[in-house]
XYZ file of C-alpha atoms in Angstrom:
286
model
C 0.711 0.636 29.443
C -1.672 3.154 27.871
C -4.901 2.388 25.814
C -2.807 3.822 22.717
C -0.125 1.225 23.351
C -2.541 -1.591 23.305
C -5.498 -0.794 20.651
C -4.474 -1.404 17.313
C -4.662 1.419 14.484
C -6.372 -0.406 12.133
C -8.782 -3.338 13.276
C -10.277 -5.604 10.688
C -12.964 -8.044 11.696
C -14.734 -10.770 9.602
C -14.760 -8.622 6.032
C -16.898 -10.658 3.753
C -16.957 -9.450 0.058
C -19.524 -10.557 -2.826
C -19.851 -9.092 -6.099
C -22.301 -10.297 -8.810
C -22.819 -13.731 -6.447
C -18.798 -14.408 -6.372
C -17.204 -14.360 -3.003
C -14.293 -12.207 -2.996
C -13.468 -12.401 0.743
C -14.477 -14.692 3.453
C -14.499 -13.647 7.121
C -10.861 -11.785 7.104
C -9.481 -10.879 10.456
C -6.539 -8.727 11.197
C -5.055 -5.593 13.314
C -2.614 -3.716 12.536
C -0.638 -1.813 15.367
C 0.848 1.670 15.101
C 4.402 1.702 13.407
C 3.900 -1.655 12.288
C 5.038 -2.574 8.346
C 2.024 -4.815 7.674
C 2.097 -6.753 4.521
C -0.463 -8.955 2.516
C 0.650 -11.384 -0.060
C -0.876 -14.335 -1.975
C -1.554 -15.607 -5.125
C -3.214 -13.713 -8.031
C -7.018 -13.586 -7.630
C -6.576 -13.931 -3.687
C -8.261 -11.092 -3.039
C -5.389 -8.877 -1.961
C -6.254 -5.716 -3.701
C -10.145 -6.135 -3.171
C -9.242 -5.990 0.600
C -7.465 -2.763 0.474
C -10.329 -1.346 -1.717
C -12.561 -1.926 1.328
C -10.218 -0.265 3.546
C -10.149 2.312 1.485
C -13.800 2.656 0.828
C -13.756 1.946 -3.071
C -15.718 -1.257 -2.111
C -18.412 -1.945 0.482
C -18.201 -5.022 2.623
C -21.177 -7.673 2.721
C -20.286 -8.165 6.214
C -17.715 -7.067 9.008
C -16.376 -4.168 10.413
C -12.815 -1.773 9.756
C -11.857 0.494 12.712
C -9.328 3.034 12.464
C -8.106 4.521 15.366
C -11.821 3.801 17.088
C -13.250 5.377 14.286
C -15.685 3.253 11.929
C -14.345 3.412 8.854
C -17.049 1.840 6.676
C -19.195 4.348 8.068
C -16.998 7.284 6.685
C -16.876 8.874 3.332
C -13.964 8.192 0.954
C -13.527 11.956 0.636
C -12.845 12.019 4.404
C -9.721 9.114 4.261
C -7.279 12.258 3.762
C -8.639 14.045 6.958
C -8.519 10.765 8.958
C -4.787 10.208 8.138
C -4.875 7.496 5.462
C -3.200 7.537 2.114
C -3.071 5.097 -0.685
C -0.877 4.355 -3.895
C -2.103 2.250 -6.609
C -0.608 -0.472 -9.004
C -0.541 1.895 -11.901
C 0.961 5.137 -12.106
C -1.459 8.120 -11.900
C 0.825 10.960 -12.658
C 0.260 14.305 -14.349
C 2.837 14.283 -17.056
C 2.351 17.696 -18.247
C 2.857 19.043 -15.039
C 6.226 19.183 -12.858
C 7.244 17.272 -9.743
C 6.257 19.634 -7.093
C 2.513 20.343 -8.987
C 2.250 16.291 -8.989
C 3.090 16.321 -5.251
C 0.886 19.208 -4.367
C -2.110 17.332 -5.625
C -1.792 15.022 -2.578
C -3.150 17.846 -0.576
C -6.023 18.772 -2.267
C -8.608 17.173 -0.397
C -6.839 19.126 2.922
C -7.690 22.561 1.371
C -10.774 24.250 1.489
C -11.016 26.578 -0.900
C -13.970 26.070 -3.572
C -13.495 25.370 -7.072
C -14.484 29.446 -8.234
C -11.857 30.672 -5.726
C -9.191 28.028 -6.928
C -10.150 28.470 -10.572
C -9.137 31.807 -10.435
C -6.321 31.779 -7.871
C -7.179 34.477 -5.543
C -7.583 35.129 -1.643
C -8.030 31.523 0.013
C -6.794 29.715 -2.715
C -3.869 31.520 -3.040
C -2.670 31.206 0.556
C -3.647 27.251 0.784
C -1.256 26.958 -2.677
C 1.541 28.672 -1.157
C 1.348 26.656 2.284
C 0.783 23.433 0.274
C 3.745 24.077 -1.221
C 5.715 24.954 1.554
C 4.646 22.059 2.993
C 5.456 19.603 0.249
C 9.049 21.129 0.142
C 10.223 18.783 2.985
C 9.180 15.729 1.094
C 10.652 16.770 -1.740
C 13.836 16.345 -0.160
C 12.981 13.606 1.900
C 12.415 11.453 -1.231
C 15.340 12.897 -2.872
C 13.526 14.436 -5.878
C 15.517 18.051 -5.957
C 17.341 17.401 -8.552
C 14.226 16.642 -11.127
C 12.329 19.666 -10.324
C 12.408 21.630 -13.383
C 12.151 17.966 -15.351
C 9.042 17.128 -17.326
C 7.820 14.255 -15.885
C 7.371 11.931 -19.047
C 11.200 12.408 -18.961
C 12.106 10.740 -15.984
C 12.819 7.189 -15.154
C 10.284 4.688 -14.011
C 11.623 4.317 -10.453
C 11.654 8.370 -9.742
C 8.109 8.402 -11.234
C 7.098 5.791 -8.340
C 9.180 7.983 -5.821
C 7.142 11.041 -6.918
C 4.030 8.961 -6.247
C 4.872 8.250 -2.656
C 5.855 11.664 -2.063
C 2.304 12.689 -3.289
C 0.823 10.021 -0.853
C 2.994 11.476 1.855
C 1.791 14.839 1.598
C -1.495 14.009 2.839
C 0.348 13.769 5.842
C -1.130 9.797 6.740
C -0.343 7.930 9.897
C -1.722 5.062 7.811
C 0.101 4.417 4.479
C -1.596 1.631 1.963
C 0.728 0.653 -0.688
C -0.714 -1.548 -3.565
C 2.146 -3.474 -5.225
C 4.675 -0.183 -5.254
C 7.579 -2.416 -6.954
C 5.344 -3.166 -9.757
C 6.912 -2.917 -13.201
C 10.410 -2.416 -11.640
C 13.662 -4.353 -11.897
C 15.515 -5.086 -9.289
C 17.998 -2.400 -8.805
C 14.665 0.281 -8.929
C 13.040 -2.282 -6.225
C 15.891 -2.307 -3.773
C 16.133 1.734 -4.212
C 12.535 2.112 -3.518
C 12.429 0.098 -0.485
C 15.272 2.324 1.210
C 12.905 5.432 0.349
C 9.859 3.771 1.906
C 12.050 2.801 4.796
C 13.473 6.748 5.062
C 9.688 7.454 4.951
C 8.295 5.049 7.465
C 11.310 6.149 9.866
C 11.096 9.874 9.612
C 7.324 10.631 9.558
C 6.570 7.573 11.988
C 4.313 5.848 9.348
C 1.966 2.623 10.031
C 2.026 0.845 6.481
C 0.156 -1.840 4.867
C 1.517 -3.164 1.788
C 0.339 -5.389 -0.981
C 3.481 -7.003 -2.967
C 4.733 -9.650 -5.007
C 7.929 -9.519 -4.455
C 8.883 -11.845 -1.772
C 12.495 -10.403 -1.142
C 10.798 -7.021 -0.652
C 8.186 -8.494 1.586
C 10.854 -10.137 4.005
C 12.926 -7.034 3.782
C 10.214 -4.585 4.725
C 7.553 -6.419 6.547
C 7.013 -7.222 10.212
C 4.130 -9.493 9.763
C 2.475 -10.942 6.376
C -1.297 -11.930 5.763
C -1.470 -14.354 3.612
C -4.801 -15.284 1.409
C -5.691 -17.713 -0.834
C -8.966 -17.662 -2.426
C -10.277 -14.589 -0.276
C -9.569 -16.782 2.963
C -6.922 -16.457 5.258
C -4.315 -18.915 5.451
C -2.455 -17.659 8.305
C -0.722 -14.363 9.692
C 2.949 -14.559 10.868
C 6.481 -12.883 9.980
C 7.371 -12.764 6.345
C 9.657 -15.891 6.418
C 7.665 -17.912 8.480
C 5.094 -17.400 6.015
C 7.153 -18.684 3.079
C 8.143 -21.273 4.918
C 4.269 -22.853 5.735
C 3.610 -25.710 3.632
C -0.114 -24.153 3.052
C 1.409 -21.238 1.665
C 3.598 -23.281 -0.528
C 1.038 -25.248 -2.112
C -1.384 -22.303 -2.590
C 1.271 -20.618 -4.612
C 2.917 -23.276 -6.479
C -0.606 -25.285 -6.761
C 1.046 -28.821 -7.129
C 3.266 -30.808 -4.698
C 5.298 -32.729 -7.450
C 9.168 -31.732 -7.899
C 7.850 -29.713 -10.906
C 6.447 -27.244 -9.089
C 9.654 -26.311 -7.593
C 10.071 -24.265 -10.290
C 8.027 -21.411 -10.183
C 7.782 -20.650 -13.757
C 6.179 -23.986 -14.367
C 2.986 -22.721 -12.576
C 0.479 -20.903 -14.203
C -1.326 -18.997 -10.907
C 2.146 -18.398 -9.004
C 2.089 -14.726 -8.104
C 5.831 -14.588 -6.778
C 8.549 -16.739 -6.455
C 9.292 -18.759 -3.582
C 12.688 -20.062 -3.189
C 13.487 -23.522 -3.959
C 15.050 -24.339 -1.192
C 12.192 -22.905 1.150
C 9.658 -25.092 -0.987
C 11.486 -28.194 -0.686
C 12.680 -27.947 2.843
C 9.212 -27.180 3.802
C 7.410 -30.517 2.201
C 10.372 -32.912 3.988
């Protein structure tokens, strides 16, 4: 077996993060194999987005290490992540509604382009050539994400689910090996979530992606994920398959925050972030 087969693509060791004296993450350790769909779940305030912010170089941890394909990621500049092959989406849409679909997707390639500010502003020479190449490179992504029918429509007039798909296509324009998804289904209804799940799977399969996803929708997590890291108050509860994770009594206690029968109803507890089916919660406490 080759080293590539045995070495994780992403290797996170003993990550600690403190902000203003508050301990956000405590000794978080996990690895993600190439081609894996790895999910991070946990109640609100568990540290999920903070963990993604460490990996994507937005936060500097107070301890630990992150290796990406053998490269010490914490020593890399945030601006170099695209070059390394890492892309990320965020919870909130950040599309430019005055631009069309193609322009928004092409923006994902900006960090791969080398033309300077001056040549880019007047659009000549290298800037023009790079823009042409970028658009040609993004055309397959437009087709892959089923966005061809929306090219001529203003972004502001498109349904929310389509906007989410455009955001996904923009992240894919980086040509990543590792895609970080921060609550991709946030604000979506069940139908939109199911549709987005299909497009994510299409992208993973066709582009050979490794994915790390934060998500509150347990249906989406169990449908897509290979393994789940469960966090609570910045610590690791467990790392196992999504279905095994939501059956773990420790995970149920973290989400429901109460061992009473009242807590079987997720709507009755204030700190729950996603709905654990009643039959799973009850079965785990027997």
